[in-house]
Short mmCIF file of C-alpha atoms in Angstrom, two decimals:
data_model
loop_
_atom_site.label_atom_id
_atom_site.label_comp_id
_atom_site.label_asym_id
_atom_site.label_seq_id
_atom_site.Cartn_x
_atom_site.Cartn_y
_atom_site.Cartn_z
CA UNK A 6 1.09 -27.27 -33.06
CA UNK A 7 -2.22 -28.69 -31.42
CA UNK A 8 -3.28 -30.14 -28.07
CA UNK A 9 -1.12 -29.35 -24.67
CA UNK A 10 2.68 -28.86 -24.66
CA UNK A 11 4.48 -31.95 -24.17
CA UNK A 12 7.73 -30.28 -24.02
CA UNK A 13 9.48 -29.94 -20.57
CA UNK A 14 10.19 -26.15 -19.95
CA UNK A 15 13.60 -26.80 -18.65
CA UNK A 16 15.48 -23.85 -17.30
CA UNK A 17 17.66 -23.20 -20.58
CA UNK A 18 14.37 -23.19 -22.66
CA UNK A 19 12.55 -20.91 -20.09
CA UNK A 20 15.53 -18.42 -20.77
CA UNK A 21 15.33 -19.08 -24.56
CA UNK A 22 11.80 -17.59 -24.63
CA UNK A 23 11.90 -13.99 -23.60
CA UNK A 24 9.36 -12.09 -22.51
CA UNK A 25 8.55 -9.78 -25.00
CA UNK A 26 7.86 -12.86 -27.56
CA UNK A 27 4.63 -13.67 -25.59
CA UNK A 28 3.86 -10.29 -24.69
CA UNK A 29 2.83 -9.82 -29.01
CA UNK A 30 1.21 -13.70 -28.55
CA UNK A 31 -1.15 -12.32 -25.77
CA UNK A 32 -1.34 -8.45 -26.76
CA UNK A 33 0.46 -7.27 -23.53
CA UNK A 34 2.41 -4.11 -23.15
CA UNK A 35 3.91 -4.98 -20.43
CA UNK A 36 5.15 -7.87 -18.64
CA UNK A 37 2.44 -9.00 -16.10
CA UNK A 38 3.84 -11.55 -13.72
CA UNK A 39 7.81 -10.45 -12.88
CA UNK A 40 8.96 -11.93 -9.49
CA UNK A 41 10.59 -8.24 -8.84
CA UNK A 42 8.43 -6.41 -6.39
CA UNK A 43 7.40 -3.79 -8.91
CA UNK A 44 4.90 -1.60 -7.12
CA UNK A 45 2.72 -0.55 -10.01
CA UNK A 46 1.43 -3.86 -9.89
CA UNK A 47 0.38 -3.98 -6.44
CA UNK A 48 -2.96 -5.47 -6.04
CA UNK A 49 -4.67 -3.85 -2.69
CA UNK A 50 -6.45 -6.74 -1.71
CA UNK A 51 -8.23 -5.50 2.19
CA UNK A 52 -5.23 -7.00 4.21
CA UNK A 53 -3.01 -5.42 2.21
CA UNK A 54 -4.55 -2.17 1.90
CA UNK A 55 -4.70 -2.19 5.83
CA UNK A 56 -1.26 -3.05 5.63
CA UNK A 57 -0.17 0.06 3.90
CA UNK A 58 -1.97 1.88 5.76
CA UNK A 59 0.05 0.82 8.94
CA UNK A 60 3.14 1.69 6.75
CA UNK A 61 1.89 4.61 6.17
CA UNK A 62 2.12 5.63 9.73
CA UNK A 63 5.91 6.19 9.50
CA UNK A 64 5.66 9.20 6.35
CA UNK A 65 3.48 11.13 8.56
CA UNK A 66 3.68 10.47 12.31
CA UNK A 67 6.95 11.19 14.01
CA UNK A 68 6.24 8.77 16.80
CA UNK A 69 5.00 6.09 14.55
CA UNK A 70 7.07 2.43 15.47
CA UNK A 71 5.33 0.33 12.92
CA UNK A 72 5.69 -3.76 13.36
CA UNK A 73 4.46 -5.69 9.82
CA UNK A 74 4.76 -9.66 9.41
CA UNK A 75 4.00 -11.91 6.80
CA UNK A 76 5.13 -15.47 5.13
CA UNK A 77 7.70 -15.38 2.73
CA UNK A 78 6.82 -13.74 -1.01
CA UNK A 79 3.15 -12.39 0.55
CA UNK A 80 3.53 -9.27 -1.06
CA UNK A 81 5.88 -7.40 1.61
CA UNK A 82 8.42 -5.96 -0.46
CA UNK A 83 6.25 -4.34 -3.04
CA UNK A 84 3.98 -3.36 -0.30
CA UNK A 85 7.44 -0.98 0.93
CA UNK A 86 8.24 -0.09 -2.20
CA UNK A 87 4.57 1.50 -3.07
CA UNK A 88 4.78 3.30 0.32
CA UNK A 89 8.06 5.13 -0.29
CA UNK A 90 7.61 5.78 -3.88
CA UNK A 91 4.61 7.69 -2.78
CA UNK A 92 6.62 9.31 -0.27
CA UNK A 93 7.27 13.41 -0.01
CA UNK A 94 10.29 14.10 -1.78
CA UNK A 95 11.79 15.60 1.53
CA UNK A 96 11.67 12.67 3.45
CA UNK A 97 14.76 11.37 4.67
CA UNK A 98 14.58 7.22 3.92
CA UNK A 99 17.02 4.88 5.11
CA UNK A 100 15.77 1.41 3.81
CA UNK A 101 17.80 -1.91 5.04
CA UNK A 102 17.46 -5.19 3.66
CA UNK A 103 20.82 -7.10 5.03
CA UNK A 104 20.04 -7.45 8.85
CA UNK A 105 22.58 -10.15 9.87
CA UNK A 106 25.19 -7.08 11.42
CA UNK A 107 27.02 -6.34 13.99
CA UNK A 108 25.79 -3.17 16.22
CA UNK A 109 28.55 -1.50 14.49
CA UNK A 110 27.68 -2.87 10.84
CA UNK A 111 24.28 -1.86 11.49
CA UNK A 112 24.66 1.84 12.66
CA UNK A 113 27.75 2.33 9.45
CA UNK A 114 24.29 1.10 7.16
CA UNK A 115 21.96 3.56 8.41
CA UNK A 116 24.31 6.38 8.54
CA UNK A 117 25.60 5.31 4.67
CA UNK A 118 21.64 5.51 3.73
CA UNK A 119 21.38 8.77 5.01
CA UNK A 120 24.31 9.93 2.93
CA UNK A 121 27.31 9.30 5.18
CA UNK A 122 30.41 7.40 5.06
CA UNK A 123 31.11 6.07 8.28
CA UNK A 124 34.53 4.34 8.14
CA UNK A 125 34.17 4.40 12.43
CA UNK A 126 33.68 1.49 14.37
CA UNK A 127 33.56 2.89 17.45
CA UNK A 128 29.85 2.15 18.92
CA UNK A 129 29.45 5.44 20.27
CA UNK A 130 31.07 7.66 17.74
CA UNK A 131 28.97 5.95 15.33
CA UNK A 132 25.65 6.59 17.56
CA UNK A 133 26.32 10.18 18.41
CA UNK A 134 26.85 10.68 14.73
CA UNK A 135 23.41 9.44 14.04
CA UNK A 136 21.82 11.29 17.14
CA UNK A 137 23.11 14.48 15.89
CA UNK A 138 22.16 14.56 12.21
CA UNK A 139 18.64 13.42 13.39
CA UNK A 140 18.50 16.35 15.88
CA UNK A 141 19.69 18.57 12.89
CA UNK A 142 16.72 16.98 10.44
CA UNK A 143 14.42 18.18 13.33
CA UNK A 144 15.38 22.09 13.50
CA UNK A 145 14.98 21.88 9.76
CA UNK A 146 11.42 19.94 10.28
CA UNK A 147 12.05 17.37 8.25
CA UNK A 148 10.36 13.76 8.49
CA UNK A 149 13.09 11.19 8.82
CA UNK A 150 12.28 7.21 8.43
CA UNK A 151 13.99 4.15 8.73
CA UNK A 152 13.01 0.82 7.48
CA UNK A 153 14.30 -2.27 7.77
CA UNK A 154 13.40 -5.42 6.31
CA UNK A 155 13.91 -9.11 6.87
CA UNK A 156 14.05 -7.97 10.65
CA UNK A 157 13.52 -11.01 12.16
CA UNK A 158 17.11 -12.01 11.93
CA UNK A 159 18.45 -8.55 13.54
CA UNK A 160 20.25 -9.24 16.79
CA UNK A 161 18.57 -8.66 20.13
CA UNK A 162 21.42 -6.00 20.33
CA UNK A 163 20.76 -4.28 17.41
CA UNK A 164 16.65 -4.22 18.58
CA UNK A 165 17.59 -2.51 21.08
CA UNK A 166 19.40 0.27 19.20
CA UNK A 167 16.53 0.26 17.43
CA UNK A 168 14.56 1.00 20.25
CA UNK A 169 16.61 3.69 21.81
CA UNK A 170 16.75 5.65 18.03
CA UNK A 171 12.80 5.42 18.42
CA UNK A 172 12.47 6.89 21.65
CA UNK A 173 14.83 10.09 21.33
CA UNK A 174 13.13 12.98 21.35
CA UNK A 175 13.39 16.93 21.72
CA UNK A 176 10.66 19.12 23.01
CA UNK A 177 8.37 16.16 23.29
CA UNK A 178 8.94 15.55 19.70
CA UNK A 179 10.02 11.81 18.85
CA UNK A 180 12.71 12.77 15.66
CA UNK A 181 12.80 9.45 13.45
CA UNK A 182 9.88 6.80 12.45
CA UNK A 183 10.75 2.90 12.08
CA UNK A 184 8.62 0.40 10.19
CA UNK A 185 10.03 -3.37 10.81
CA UNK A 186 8.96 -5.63 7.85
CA UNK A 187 9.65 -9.48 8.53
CA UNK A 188 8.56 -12.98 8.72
CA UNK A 189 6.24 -14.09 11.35
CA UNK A 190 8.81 -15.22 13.85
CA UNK A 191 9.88 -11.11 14.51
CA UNK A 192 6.39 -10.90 16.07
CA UNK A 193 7.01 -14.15 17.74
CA UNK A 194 10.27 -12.15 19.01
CA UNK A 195 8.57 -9.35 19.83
CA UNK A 196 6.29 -11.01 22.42
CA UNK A 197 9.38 -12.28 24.39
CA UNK A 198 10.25 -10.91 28.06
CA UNK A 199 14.15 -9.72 26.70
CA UNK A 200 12.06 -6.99 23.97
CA UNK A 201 9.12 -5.65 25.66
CA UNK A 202 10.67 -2.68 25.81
CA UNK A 203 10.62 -2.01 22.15
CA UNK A 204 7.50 -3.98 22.10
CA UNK A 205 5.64 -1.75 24.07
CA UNK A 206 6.45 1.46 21.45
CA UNK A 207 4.94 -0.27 18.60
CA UNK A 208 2.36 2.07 17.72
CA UNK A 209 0.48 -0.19 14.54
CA UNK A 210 1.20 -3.88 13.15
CA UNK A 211 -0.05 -6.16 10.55
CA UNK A 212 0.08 -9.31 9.13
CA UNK A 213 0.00 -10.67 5.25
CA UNK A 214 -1.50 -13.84 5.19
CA UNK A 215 -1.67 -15.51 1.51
CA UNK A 216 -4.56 -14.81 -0.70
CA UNK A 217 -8.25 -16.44 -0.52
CA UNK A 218 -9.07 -18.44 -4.02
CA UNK A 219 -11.45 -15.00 -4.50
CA UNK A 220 -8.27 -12.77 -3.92
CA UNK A 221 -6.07 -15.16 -6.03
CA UNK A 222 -8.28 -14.61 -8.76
CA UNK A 223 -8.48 -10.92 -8.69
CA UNK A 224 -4.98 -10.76 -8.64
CA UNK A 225 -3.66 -12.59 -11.30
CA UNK A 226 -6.72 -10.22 -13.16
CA UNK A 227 -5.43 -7.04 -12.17
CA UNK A 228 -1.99 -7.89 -12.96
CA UNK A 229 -3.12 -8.72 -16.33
CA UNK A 230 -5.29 -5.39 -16.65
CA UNK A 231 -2.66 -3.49 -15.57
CA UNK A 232 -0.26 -5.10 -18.55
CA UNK A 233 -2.80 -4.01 -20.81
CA UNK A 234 -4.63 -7.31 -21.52
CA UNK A 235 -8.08 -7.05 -22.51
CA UNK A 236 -9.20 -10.35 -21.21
CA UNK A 237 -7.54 -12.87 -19.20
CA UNK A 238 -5.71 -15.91 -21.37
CA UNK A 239 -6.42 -18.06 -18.65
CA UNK A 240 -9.26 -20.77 -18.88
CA UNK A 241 -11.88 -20.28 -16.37
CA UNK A 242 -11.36 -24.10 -14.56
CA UNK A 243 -7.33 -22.32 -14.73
CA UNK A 244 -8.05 -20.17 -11.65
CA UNK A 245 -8.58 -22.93 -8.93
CA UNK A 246 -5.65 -25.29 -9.81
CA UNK A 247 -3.34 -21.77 -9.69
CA UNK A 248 -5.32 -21.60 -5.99
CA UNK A 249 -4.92 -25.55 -5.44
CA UNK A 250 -0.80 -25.62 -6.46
CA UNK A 251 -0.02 -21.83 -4.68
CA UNK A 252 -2.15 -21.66 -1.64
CA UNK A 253 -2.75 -17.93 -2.34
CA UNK A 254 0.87 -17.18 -2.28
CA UNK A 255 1.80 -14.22 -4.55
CA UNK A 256 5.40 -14.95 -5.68
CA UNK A 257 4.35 -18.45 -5.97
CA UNK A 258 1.28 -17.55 -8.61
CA UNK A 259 3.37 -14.91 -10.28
CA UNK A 260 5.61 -17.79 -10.99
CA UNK A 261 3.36 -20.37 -11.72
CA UNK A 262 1.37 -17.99 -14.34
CA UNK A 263 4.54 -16.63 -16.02
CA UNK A 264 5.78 -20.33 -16.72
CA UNK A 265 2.17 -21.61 -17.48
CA UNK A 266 2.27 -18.02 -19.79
CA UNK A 267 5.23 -19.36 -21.56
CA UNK A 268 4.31 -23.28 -22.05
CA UNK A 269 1.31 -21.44 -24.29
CA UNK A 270 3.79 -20.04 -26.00
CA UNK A 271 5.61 -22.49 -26.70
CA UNK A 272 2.92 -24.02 -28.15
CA UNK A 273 1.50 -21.38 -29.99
CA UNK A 274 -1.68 -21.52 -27.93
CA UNK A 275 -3.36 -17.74 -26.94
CA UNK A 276 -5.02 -19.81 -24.05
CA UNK A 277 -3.67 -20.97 -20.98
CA UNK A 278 -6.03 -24.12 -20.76
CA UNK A 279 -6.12 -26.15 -17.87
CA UNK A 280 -3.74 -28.91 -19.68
CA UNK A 281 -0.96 -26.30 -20.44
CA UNK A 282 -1.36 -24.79 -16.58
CA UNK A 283 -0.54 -28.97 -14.96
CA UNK A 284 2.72 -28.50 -17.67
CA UNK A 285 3.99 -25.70 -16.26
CA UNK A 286 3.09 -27.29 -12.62
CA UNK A 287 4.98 -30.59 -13.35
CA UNK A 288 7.86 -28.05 -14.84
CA UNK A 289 7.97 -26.42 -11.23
CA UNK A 290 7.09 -29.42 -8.96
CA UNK A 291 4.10 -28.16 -7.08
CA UNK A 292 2.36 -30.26 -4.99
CA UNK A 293 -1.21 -29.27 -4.08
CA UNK A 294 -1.38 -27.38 -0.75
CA UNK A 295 -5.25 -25.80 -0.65
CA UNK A 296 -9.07 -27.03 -1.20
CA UNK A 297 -9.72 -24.98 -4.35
CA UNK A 298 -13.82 -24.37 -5.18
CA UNK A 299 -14.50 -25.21 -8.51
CA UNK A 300 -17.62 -23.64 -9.19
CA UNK A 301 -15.70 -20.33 -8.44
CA UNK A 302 -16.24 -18.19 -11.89
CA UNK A 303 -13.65 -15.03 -12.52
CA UNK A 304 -14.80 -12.01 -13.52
CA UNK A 305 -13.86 -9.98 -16.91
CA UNK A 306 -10.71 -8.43 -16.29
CA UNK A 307 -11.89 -5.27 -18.31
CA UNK A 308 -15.34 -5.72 -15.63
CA UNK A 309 -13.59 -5.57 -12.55
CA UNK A 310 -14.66 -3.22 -9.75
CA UNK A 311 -12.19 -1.16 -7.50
CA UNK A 312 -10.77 -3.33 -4.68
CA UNK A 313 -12.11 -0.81 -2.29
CA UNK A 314 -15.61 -0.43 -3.63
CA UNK A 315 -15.43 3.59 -2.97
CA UNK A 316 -15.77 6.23 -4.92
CA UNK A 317 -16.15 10.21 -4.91
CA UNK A 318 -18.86 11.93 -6.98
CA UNK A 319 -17.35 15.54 -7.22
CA UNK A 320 -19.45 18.56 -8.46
CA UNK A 321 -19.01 22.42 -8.94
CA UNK A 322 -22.31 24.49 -7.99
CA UNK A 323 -24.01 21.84 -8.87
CA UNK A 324 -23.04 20.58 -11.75
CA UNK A 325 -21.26 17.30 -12.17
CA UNK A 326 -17.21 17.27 -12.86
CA UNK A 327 -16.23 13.37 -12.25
CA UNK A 328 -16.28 10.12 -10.61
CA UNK A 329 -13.20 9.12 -8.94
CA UNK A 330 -12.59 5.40 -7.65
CA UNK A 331 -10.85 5.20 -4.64
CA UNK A 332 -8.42 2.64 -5.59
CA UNK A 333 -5.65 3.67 -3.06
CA UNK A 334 -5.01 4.10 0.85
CA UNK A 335 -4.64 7.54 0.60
CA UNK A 336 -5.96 10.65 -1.72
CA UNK A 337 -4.67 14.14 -1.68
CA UNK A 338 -7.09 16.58 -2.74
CA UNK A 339 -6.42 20.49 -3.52
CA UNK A 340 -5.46 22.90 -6.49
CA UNK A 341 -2.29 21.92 -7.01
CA UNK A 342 -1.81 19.33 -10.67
CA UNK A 343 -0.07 17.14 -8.14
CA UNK A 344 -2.82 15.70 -6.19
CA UNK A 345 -5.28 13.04 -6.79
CA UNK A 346 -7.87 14.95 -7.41
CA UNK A 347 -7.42 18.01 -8.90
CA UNK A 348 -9.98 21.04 -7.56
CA UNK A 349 -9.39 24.70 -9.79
CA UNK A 350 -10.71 27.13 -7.55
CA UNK A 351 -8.98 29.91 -5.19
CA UNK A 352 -11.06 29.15 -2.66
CA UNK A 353 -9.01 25.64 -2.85
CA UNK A 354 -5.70 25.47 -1.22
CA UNK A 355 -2.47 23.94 -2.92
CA UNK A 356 -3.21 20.76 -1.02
CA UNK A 357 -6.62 21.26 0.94
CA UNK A 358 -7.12 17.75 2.06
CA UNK A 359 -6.68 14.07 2.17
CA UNK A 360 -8.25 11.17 2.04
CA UNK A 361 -6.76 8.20 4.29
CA UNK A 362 -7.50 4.66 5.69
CA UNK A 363 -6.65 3.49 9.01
CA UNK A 364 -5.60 0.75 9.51
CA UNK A 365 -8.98 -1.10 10.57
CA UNK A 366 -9.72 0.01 6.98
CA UNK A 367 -11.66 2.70 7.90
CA UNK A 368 -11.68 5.80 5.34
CA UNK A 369 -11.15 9.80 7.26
CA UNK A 370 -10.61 12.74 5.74
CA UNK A 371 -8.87 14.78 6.96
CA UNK A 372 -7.79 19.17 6.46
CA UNK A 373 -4.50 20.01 5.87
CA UNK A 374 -4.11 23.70 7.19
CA UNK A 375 -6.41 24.51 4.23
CA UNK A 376 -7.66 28.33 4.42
CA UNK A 377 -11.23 27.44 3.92
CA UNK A 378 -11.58 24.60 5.37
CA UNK A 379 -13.48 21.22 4.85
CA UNK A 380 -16.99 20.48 5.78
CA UNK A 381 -19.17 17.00 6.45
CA UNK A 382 -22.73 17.10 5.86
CA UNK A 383 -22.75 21.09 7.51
CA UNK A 384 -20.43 20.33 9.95
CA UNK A 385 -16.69 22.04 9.74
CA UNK A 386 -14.21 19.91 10.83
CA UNK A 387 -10.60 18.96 11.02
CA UNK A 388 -10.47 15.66 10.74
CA UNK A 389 -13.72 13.28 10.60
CA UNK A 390 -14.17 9.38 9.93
CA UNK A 391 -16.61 8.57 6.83
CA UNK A 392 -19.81 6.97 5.56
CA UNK A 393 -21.76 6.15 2.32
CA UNK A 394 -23.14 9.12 1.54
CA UNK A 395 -21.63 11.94 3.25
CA UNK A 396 -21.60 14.97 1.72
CA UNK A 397 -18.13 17.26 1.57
CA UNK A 398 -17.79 20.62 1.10
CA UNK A 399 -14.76 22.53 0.16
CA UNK A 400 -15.42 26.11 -1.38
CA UNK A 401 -17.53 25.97 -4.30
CA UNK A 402 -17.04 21.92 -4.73
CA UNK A 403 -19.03 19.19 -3.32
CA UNK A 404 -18.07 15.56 -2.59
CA UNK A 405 -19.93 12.78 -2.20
CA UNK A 406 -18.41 10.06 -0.48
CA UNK A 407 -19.57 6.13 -1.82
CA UNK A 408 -19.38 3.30 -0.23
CA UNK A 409 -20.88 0.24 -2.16
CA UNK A 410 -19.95 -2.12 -0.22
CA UNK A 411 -21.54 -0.83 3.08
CA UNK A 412 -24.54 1.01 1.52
CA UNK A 413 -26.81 -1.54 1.89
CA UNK A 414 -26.12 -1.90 5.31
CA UNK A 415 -26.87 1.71 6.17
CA UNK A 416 -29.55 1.20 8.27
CA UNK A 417 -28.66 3.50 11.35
CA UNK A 418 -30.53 6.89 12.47
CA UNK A 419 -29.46 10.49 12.00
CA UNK A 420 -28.79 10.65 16.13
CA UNK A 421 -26.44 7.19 15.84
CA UNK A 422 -24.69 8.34 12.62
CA UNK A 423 -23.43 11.64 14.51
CA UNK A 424 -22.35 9.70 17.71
CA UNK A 425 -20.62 6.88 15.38
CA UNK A 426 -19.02 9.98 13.24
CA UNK A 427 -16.68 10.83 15.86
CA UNK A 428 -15.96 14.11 14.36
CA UNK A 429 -13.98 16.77 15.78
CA UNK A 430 -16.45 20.06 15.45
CA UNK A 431 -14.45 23.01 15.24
CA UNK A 432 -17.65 25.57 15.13
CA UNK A 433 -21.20 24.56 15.94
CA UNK A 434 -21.76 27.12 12.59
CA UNK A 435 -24.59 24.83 10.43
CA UNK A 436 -24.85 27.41 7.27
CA UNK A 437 -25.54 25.81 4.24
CA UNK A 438 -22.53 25.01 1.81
CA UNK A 439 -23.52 28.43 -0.39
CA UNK A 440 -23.66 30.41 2.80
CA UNK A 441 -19.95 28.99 3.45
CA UNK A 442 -18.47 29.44 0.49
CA UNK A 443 -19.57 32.71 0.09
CA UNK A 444 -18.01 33.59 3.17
CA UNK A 445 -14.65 32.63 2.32
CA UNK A 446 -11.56 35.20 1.27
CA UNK A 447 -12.50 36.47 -2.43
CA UNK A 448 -8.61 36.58 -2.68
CA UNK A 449 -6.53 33.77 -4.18
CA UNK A 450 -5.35 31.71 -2.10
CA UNK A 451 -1.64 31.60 -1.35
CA UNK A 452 -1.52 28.09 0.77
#
């Protein structure tokens, strides 16, 4: 079969072709554009990586209300489920995503996430049940969340339960965490006079907005590269009608590329020309909603460069162990086979430290009760913001901290980069990194 598809995908022959049959056709192991938020597939474009940082408030501040917004299918859902996948195992989630309830309804679904069968209606009953196993997760000192989604539509009622679970407390210690994830009218909400109280607790937001034709092509390639496709099917002059007929929206160009994916099929193409791409547009009646630049060229898939641009050059007296790309909000360091980057030494604790992003996109690292301790360019210190080319000591291992995409810019003096640092100096102690390490425990250590 030759020249575009001429065929109408109609829904019964969209189901006819399954995925695995164009998966061998295009050398994919996996399927690369599912409209199920599968969170191995999340691309981290900046707003979304500033995004989960936000989220990431509510796994490891106990005080954290966290408010995030976005248009319908811009990435929200996969967004939660990469955050609580990466989750400690002892957290205790409760994740809601039916908010049209009742105070009553709502308070029975919480409780029934955290394991309980409320059969109750009573309001109160219901609400002293939930204060007291919250209380209970506290003496045992365990992190409890609660997410709820498509919170826009949750009653002004309910908000306010919402409100009064965030603000209980013992000792000074807030016990539970709450991330809202909705549409852009429960910000709109938000900013009325009837919820500034709960306003007012929000500790972080964020908003999704769809992609940029730059971000819509890096998408659609790192779903791809993450299916295990070695280059992209899709014709270059592809990429801005996807942009032109989505607007940037992710469900929409998962959708659009999975049908245009199976028109090639269909006709035995392995390229998804430009022709084949206005078939599967016609077969989903999209009208053109953005200004697409033409002259944009993609990139190689197999070419493509961390999202992030950063990287860690790590070393062991001197000689050089690995690079590691920073392709994630967050990297635990330590001993331990668990973390993200694996240090053997005793002079390295189970988990020493991490490495986070704020949610101005900012990377810190930070210690984590390590016995050693970490150290920036001489300095010890507990928690300290980052730049190209700081240098990190922990034990016996050095890393250096890259940022591409702000390393040209460097430009600042030693004084400036100290005051801009905003580092927490625990000792004034400026021994070298040999003088340190040789000072720590000779015993293993038993963090």
């Amino acid at each position: 079969m030759s020249g575009p598809v001429l065929l109408r995908l109609t829904g019964l022959a969209k189901r006819a072709v399954r995925p695995a049959m164009y998966l061998d056709l295009f050398d994919l192991r996996d399927h690369p554009f599912r409209l199920t938020p599968d969170a191995e597939f999340l691309y981290l474009s900046p707003q979304h990586a500033r995004a989960k940082a936000c989220m990431e408030q509510v796994g490891s501040q106990r005080d954290a209300l966290v408010v995030i917004t976005g248009e319908v299918g811009c990435g929200k859902s996969v967004l939660v489920n990469r955050v609580v996948s990466e989750m400690p195992g002892d957290v205790a989630v409760a994740r809601l995503t039916q908010t049209n309830l009742d105070s009553e309804e709502f308070l029975q679904s919480v409780l029934s996430q955290y394991g309980f069968q409320p059969f109750e209606r009573d309001k109160n009953k219901l609400m002293s049940l939930l204060d007291n196993f919250l209380f209970a997760q506290n003496v045992r000192e365990r992190t409890v969340v609660l997410i709820i989604e498509e919170a826009q539509n949750l009653s002004t009622a309910v908000l306010d339960i919402v409100r009064k679970l965030a603000e209980l407390e013992e000792d000074s210690e807030k016990l539970i965490s709450v991330m809202l994830v909705g549409q852009p009218t429960l910000r709109e909400r938000l900013e009325g006079r009837d919820l500034n109280k709960i306003a007012s607790r929000v500790s972080a937001t964020a908003h999704l907005d769809p992609l940029s034709q730059r971000e819509t092509i890096r998408f659609i390639q790192h779903r791809l590269h993450v299916a295990g496709a070695k280059q992209s099917p899709f014709d270059d002059d592809a990429y801005p009608e996807i942009f032109g007929y989505t607007g940037g929206v992710p469900r929409l160009i998962i959708n659009l590329c999975d049908t245009a994916m199976t028109a090639a099929y269909v006709d035995d193409s392995k390229r998804v020309t430009r022709e084949i791409l206005h078939t599967a547009i016609e077969e989903l009646e999209l009208e053109q909603v953005a200004e697409a630049d033409h002259d944009l060229v993609p990139d190689d898939v197999q070419d493509l460069d961390p999202v992030s641009g950063i990287s860690l050059t790590v070393s062991q007296r001197g000689q050089h162990l690995r690079d590691f790309a920073i392709e994630n909000t967050r990297v635990m360091i330590g001993r331990d086979s668990d973390n993200d980057v694996t240090l053997i030494s005793e002079f390295i604790s189970r988990h020493h430290a991490q490495i986070v992003m704020d949610q101005d996109g900012r990377y810190w690292i930070k210690d984590l009760n390590s016995t050693n301790g970490i150290y920036v360019n001489g300095q010890k210190t507990q928690r300290s913001g980052l730049r190209d080319g700081d240098r990190i000591i922990m034990g016996y291992h050095e890393l250096i901290y890259h940022d591409a995409k702000k390393a040209s810019a460097e430009s600042s003096s030693a004084s400036e980069i100290s005051e801009w640092r905003e580092t927490t100096v625990l000792t004034q102690d400026s021994d070298s990194a040999t003088d340190q390490a040789d000072s720590a425990t000779d015993q293993a250590d038993s963090a």
